[in-house]
CSV table of C-alpha atoms in Angstrom, one decimal:
chain,number,residue,atom,x,y,z
U,9,ASP,CA,17.3,-4.9,11.6
U,10,THR,CA,14.5,-2.9,9.8
U,11,ALA,CA,13.3,-4.9,6.5
U,12,VAL,CA,12.5,-1.7,4.5
U,13,SER,CA,13.7,1.7,5.6
U,14,GLN,CA,13.3,5.1,4.4
U,15,THR,CA,14.8,8.6,5.3
U,16,PRO,CA,13.9,10.9,6.4
U,17,LYS,CA,10.8,10.2,8.7
U,18,TYR,CA,9.9,14.1,8.0
U,19,LEU,CA,10.6,16.4,5.8
U,20,VAL,CA,9.4,20.0,5.6
U,21,THR,CA,10.6,22.4,3.0
U,22,GLN,CA,9.5,25.4,0.6
U,23,MET,CA,8.1,25.4,-2.6
U,24,GLY,CA,10.4,25.2,-5.5
U,25,ASN,CA,13.2,23.1,-3.5
U,26,ASP,CA,14.4,20.0,-4.7
U,27,LYS,CA,14.4,17.1,-2.0
U,28,SER,CA,15.4,13.6,-2.1
U,29,ILE,CA,14.1,10.1,-0.1
U,30,LYS,CA,16.0,7.4,0.2
U,31,CYS,CA,14.9,3.5,0.4
U,32,GLU,CA,16.5,0.4,1.3
U,33,GLN,CA,15.6,-2.9,1.9
U,34,ASN,CA,17.5,-5.8,3.3
U,35,LEU,CA,15.0,-8.5,2.2
U,36,GLY,CA,16.8,-9.7,-1.1
U,37,HIS,CA,13.6,-8.8,-2.9
U,38,ASP,CA,13.9,-7.7,-6.7
U,39,THR,CA,10.8,-5.6,-6.9
U,40,MET,CA,10.9,-2.2,-5.2
U,41,TYR,CA,7.9,0.7,-5.3
U,42,TRP,CA,7.1,4.5,-4.2
U,43,TYR,CA,3.5,5.3,-3.2
U,44,LYS,CA,2.1,8.3,-2.4
U,45,GLN,CA,-0.7,8.5,0.4
U,46,ASP,CA,-2.8,11.7,0.3
U,47,SER,CA,-4.6,13.4,3.5
U,48,LYS,CA,-7.7,10.8,3.0
U,49,LYS,CA,-5.5,8.0,2.9
U,50,PHE,CA,-5.9,7.2,-0.4
U,51,LEU,CA,-2.5,5.3,-1.8
U,52,LYS,CA,-1.5,5.9,-5.2
U,53,ILE,CA,1.1,3.8,-7.1
U,54,MET,CA,4.0,6.1,-8.7
U,55,PHE,CA,6.8,3.8,-9.7
U,56,SER,CA,8.0,0.1,-9.7
U,57,TYR,CA,11.6,-1.3,-10.3
U,58,ASN,CA,12.6,-4.7,-10.8
U,59,ASN,CA,16.2,-5.5,-10.6
U,60,LYS,CA,17.3,-1.6,-11.3
U,61,GLU,CA,14.7,-1.5,-14.2
U,62,LEU,CA,11.7,0.8,-14.1
U,63,ILE,CA,8.7,-1.1,-15.0
U,64,ILE,CA,5.9,0.9,-13.8
U,65,ASN,CA,5.2,4.6,-14.3
U,66,GLU,CA,2.2,6.1,-13.3
U,67,THR,CA,1.8,9.4,-15.2
U,68,VAL,CA,3.9,11.0,-12.5
U,69,PRO,CA,5.1,14.4,-13.3
U,70,ASN,CA,8.7,14.3,-14.6
U,71,ARG,CA,9.6,16.7,-11.7
U,72,PHE,CA,9.7,12.7,-9.9
U,73,SER,CA,12.6,11.1,-10.7
U,74,PRO,CA,13.3,7.7,-9.1
U,75,LYS,CA,16.6,6.1,-9.1
U,76,SER,CA,17.8,2.6,-8.2
U,77,PRO,CA,21.6,2.2,-8.0
U,78,ASP,CA,21.1,-1.5,-6.9
U,79,LYS,CA,18.2,-3.6,-6.2
U,80,ALA,CA,18.5,-3.0,-2.6
U,81,HIS,CA,17.8,0.9,-3.1
U,82,LEU,CA,15.1,2.8,-4.5
U,83,ASN,CA,15.5,6.7,-4.2
U,84,LEU,CA,13.2,9.0,-4.8
U,85,HIS,CA,14.0,13.0,-5.8
U,86,ILE,CA,11.6,15.6,-6.4
U,87,ASN,CA,12.2,18.7,-7.9
U,88,SER,CA,10.8,21.9,-8.1
U,89,LEU,CA,8.3,21.1,-5.1
U,90,GLU,CA,4.3,22.1,-5.1
U,91,LEU,CA,2.2,22.3,-2.4
U,92,GLY,CA,0.3,19.3,-3.6
U,93,ASP,CA,3.4,17.2,-3.1
U,94,SER,CA,2.5,17.2,0.5
U,95,ALA,CA,1.8,13.8,1.4
U,96,VAL,CA,3.2,10.5,2.9
U,97,TYR,CA,5.6,8.5,0.6
U,98,PHE,CA,5.9,4.9,1.1
U,99,CYS,CA,8.7,2.8,-0.3
U,100,ALA,CA,7.9,-1.0,-0.6
U,101,SER,CA,9.4,-4.0,-1.7
U,102,SER,CA,7.9,-7.2,-2.8
U,103,LEU,CA,8.2,-10.9,-2.9
U,104,ASN,CA,5.8,-13.4,-4.1
U,105,GLU,CA,2.9,-10.6,-4.6
U,106,LYS,CA,3.2,-9.4,-0.9
U,107,LEU,CA,4.4,-5.8,-0.5
U,108,PHE,CA,6.7,-5.2,2.7
U,109,PHE,CA,6.4,-1.1,3.5
U,110,GLY,CA,8.7,1.2,5.0
U,111,SER,CA,7.6,3.4,7.7
U,112,GLY,CA,7.0,6.5,5.7
U,113,THR,CA,8.2,9.8,4.7
U,114,GLN,CA,5.9,12.5,5.5
U,115,LEU,CA,6.8,15.3,3.2
U,116,SER,CA,4.9,19.1,4.2
U,117,VAL,CA,5.8,21.7,1.2
U,118,LEU,CA,5.4,25.2,2.8
A,22,SER,CA,-9.4,4.4,-12.1
A,23,GLN,CA,-9.3,3.2,-9.1
A,24,GLN,CA,-9.2,-0.7,-8.8
A,25,GLY,CA,-10.5,-1.4,-5.4
A,26,GLU,CA,-13.3,0.4,-3.2
A,27,GLU,CA,-13.9,-0.5,0.4
A,28,ASP,CA,-17.2,-0.4,2.3
A,29,PRO,CA,-17.7,1.0,4.8
A,30,GLN,CA,-15.5,4.1,5.0
A,31,ALA,CA,-15.5,3.9,8.5
A,32,LEU,CA,-16.5,1.5,11.1
A,33,SER,CA,-16.8,1.8,14.8
A,34,ILE,CA,-17.6,-1.7,17.1
A,35,GLN,CA,-17.3,-2.4,20.6
A,36,GLU,CA,-14.5,-5.0,21.5
A,37,GLY,CA,-15.6,-8.4,21.1
A,38,GLU,CA,-17.8,-7.6,18.3
A,39,ASN,CA,-16.8,-9.0,14.8
A,40,ALA,CA,-16.0,-6.4,11.9
A,41,THR,CA,-16.8,-6.9,8.5
A,42,MET,CA,-15.4,-5.1,5.6
A,43,ASN,CA,-15.9,-5.0,2.1
A,44,CYS,CA,-14.2,-4.3,-1.3
A,45,SER,CA,-15.3,-4.2,-4.8
A,46,TYR,CA,-12.8,-4.0,-7.5
A,47,LYS,CA,-13.2,-3.4,-11.3
A,48,THR,CA,-11.1,-5.6,-13.7
A,49,SER,CA,-9.9,-9.3,-13.7
A,50,ILE,CA,-7.2,-9.9,-10.9
A,51,ASN,CA,-4.3,-12.4,-10.0
A,52,ASN,CA,-4.9,-12.0,-6.4
A,53,LEU,CA,-6.3,-9.8,-4.1
A,54,GLN,CA,-4.6,-8.7,-0.6
A,55,TRP,CA,-5.5,-7.1,2.4
A,56,TYR,CA,-3.3,-5.0,4.5
A,57,ARG,CA,-3.5,-3.2,8.0
A,58,GLN,CA,-2.1,0.6,8.6
A,59,ASN,CA,-1.7,1.7,12.1
A,60,SER,CA,-1.6,5.3,12.5
A,61,GLY,CA,1.5,6.5,11.7
A,62,ARG,CA,3.2,3.7,10.1
A,63,GLY,CA,3.8,1.7,7.2
A,64,LEU,CA,1.0,-1.0,5.7
A,65,VAL,CA,1.5,-4.6,6.8
A,66,HIS,CA,0.6,-7.5,5.0
A,67,LEU,CA,-2.5,-9.7,6.4
A,68,ILE,CA,-3.7,-12.1,4.0
A,69,LEU,CA,-3.6,-13.1,0.3
A,70,ILE,CA,-6.2,-14.9,-1.6
A,71,ARG,CA,-5.9,-15.9,-5.2
A,72,SER,CA,-8.5,-15.6,-7.8
A,73,ASN,CA,-9.0,-19.4,-8.0
A,74,GLU,CA,-9.7,-19.2,-4.0
A,75,ARG,CA,-13.1,-18.5,-2.4
A,76,GLU,CA,-12.3,-18.2,1.2
A,77,LYS,CA,-9.1,-18.0,3.2
A,78,HIS,CA,-8.3,-17.9,7.2
A,79,SER,CA,-5.8,-16.6,9.3
A,80,GLY,CA,-6.2,-16.5,12.8
A,81,ARG,CA,-8.9,-14.3,13.5
A,82,LEU,CA,-9.3,-13.2,10.0
A,83,ARG,CA,-11.5,-14.7,7.5
A,84,VAL,CA,-11.3,-13.5,4.0
A,85,THR,CA,-13.9,-14.4,1.0
A,86,LEU,CA,-13.6,-13.6,-2.4
A,87,ASP,CA,-16.4,-13.6,-5.1
A,88,THR,CA,-15.1,-12.8,-8.8
A,89,SER,CA,-18.2,-13.1,-10.4
A,90,LYS,CA,-19.3,-10.2,-8.2
A,91,LYS,CA,-15.5,-8.7,-8.2
A,92,SER,CA,-16.0,-8.4,-4.7
A,93,SER,CA,-14.0,-9.4,-1.3
A,94,SER,CA,-14.9,-9.3,2.0
A,95,LEU,CA,-12.6,-9.2,5.8
A,96,LEU,CA,-13.9,-10.4,8.7
A,97,ILE,CA,-12.1,-9.8,11.9
A,98,THR,CA,-13.7,-11.9,14.4
A,99,ALA,CA,-13.6,-11.4,18.7
A,100,SER,CA,-12.0,-7.9,17.7
A,101,ARG,CA,-9.5,-6.3,19.9
A,102,ALA,CA,-8.8,-2.5,20.5
A,103,ALA,CA,-5.4,-3.7,19.0
A,104,ASP,CA,-7.3,-4.1,15.9
A,105,THR,CA,-8.3,-0.2,15.9
A,106,ALA,CA,-6.0,0.4,12.2
A,107,SER,CA,-7.2,1.3,8.8
A,108,TYR,CA,-7.6,-1.7,6.5
A,109,PHE,CA,-6.9,-1.7,2.9
A,110,CYS,CA,-7.6,-4.3,-0.1
A,111,ALA,CA,-5.4,-4.3,-2.8
A,112,THR,CA,-5.6,-6.0,-6.4
A,113,GLU,CA,-3.0,-7.4,-8.7
A,114,SER,CA,-4.8,-7.4,-12.3
A,115,LYS,CA,-3.9,-9.9,-14.7
A,116,THR,CA,-2.8,-7.7,-17.3
A,117,SER,CA,-0.3,-6.0,-15.0
A,118,TYR,CA,2.1,-8.0,-13.4
A,119,ASP,CA,3.6,-6.2,-10.5
A,120,LYS,CA,1.2,-3.5,-10.1
A,121,VAL,CA,-0.7,-3.5,-7.0
A,122,ILE,CA,-3.5,-1.0,-6.7
A,123,PHE,CA,-5.1,-0.1,-3.4
A,124,GLY,CA,-8.5,0.8,-2.3
A,125,PRO,CA,-9.5,4.0,-0.3
A,126,GLY,CA,-9.4,1.9,3.1
A,127,THR,CA,-11.8,1.5,5.9
A,128,SER,CA,-10.8,3.0,9.1
A,129,LEU,CA,-11.6,0.7,12.2
A,130,SER,CA,-12.4,2.0,15.4
A,131,VAL,CA,-12.8,-1.1,18.5
A,132,ILE,CA,-14.0,0.5,21.4
A,133,PRO,CA,-12.7,-1.1,24.3
């Protein structure tokens, strides 16, 4: 039933590892996003895809690679994790300018 | 640079009082939205106001937009303990369709 679901909810890993976060939306929306929320709750847009095509890439390090196998899925792969990558990552989809968010993935890099 | 900025950063009020949060932005926008985030959860859309609108209501929420001052306010009337959350404004600029930029948020505490 969940409209935008992302997994895992928590991710604890060592520096240097590679990890992925998955996102799926069942709302039929064409546009999907990844946002990063830091410890001060500041939300920064990372990527946006429209119907599987990348339309926004906000100067994110190329260690971050989004992949959209179809318009219902937008996954985020992160290589060589760094301490500064620790944050909450939110997936979202949009229709008529309104964003619908997943519940977030809290990433802790040790 | 950051598109929207909220003021105040934190607000604490008694239940039943009204809460007002302000948002300022820098560029021309298509619309401005307000979202709520409960602790440990994703953001939830509250209300959208377009650049050609000046005021909008939804239940206990009232949003105003002043494009000449590049500012918006969110008023929550008769606040409840359940309104305790962080509130974010978000803007979509005229030049970057689909790019929704969020302000730093206002943390609202409603004391029962």
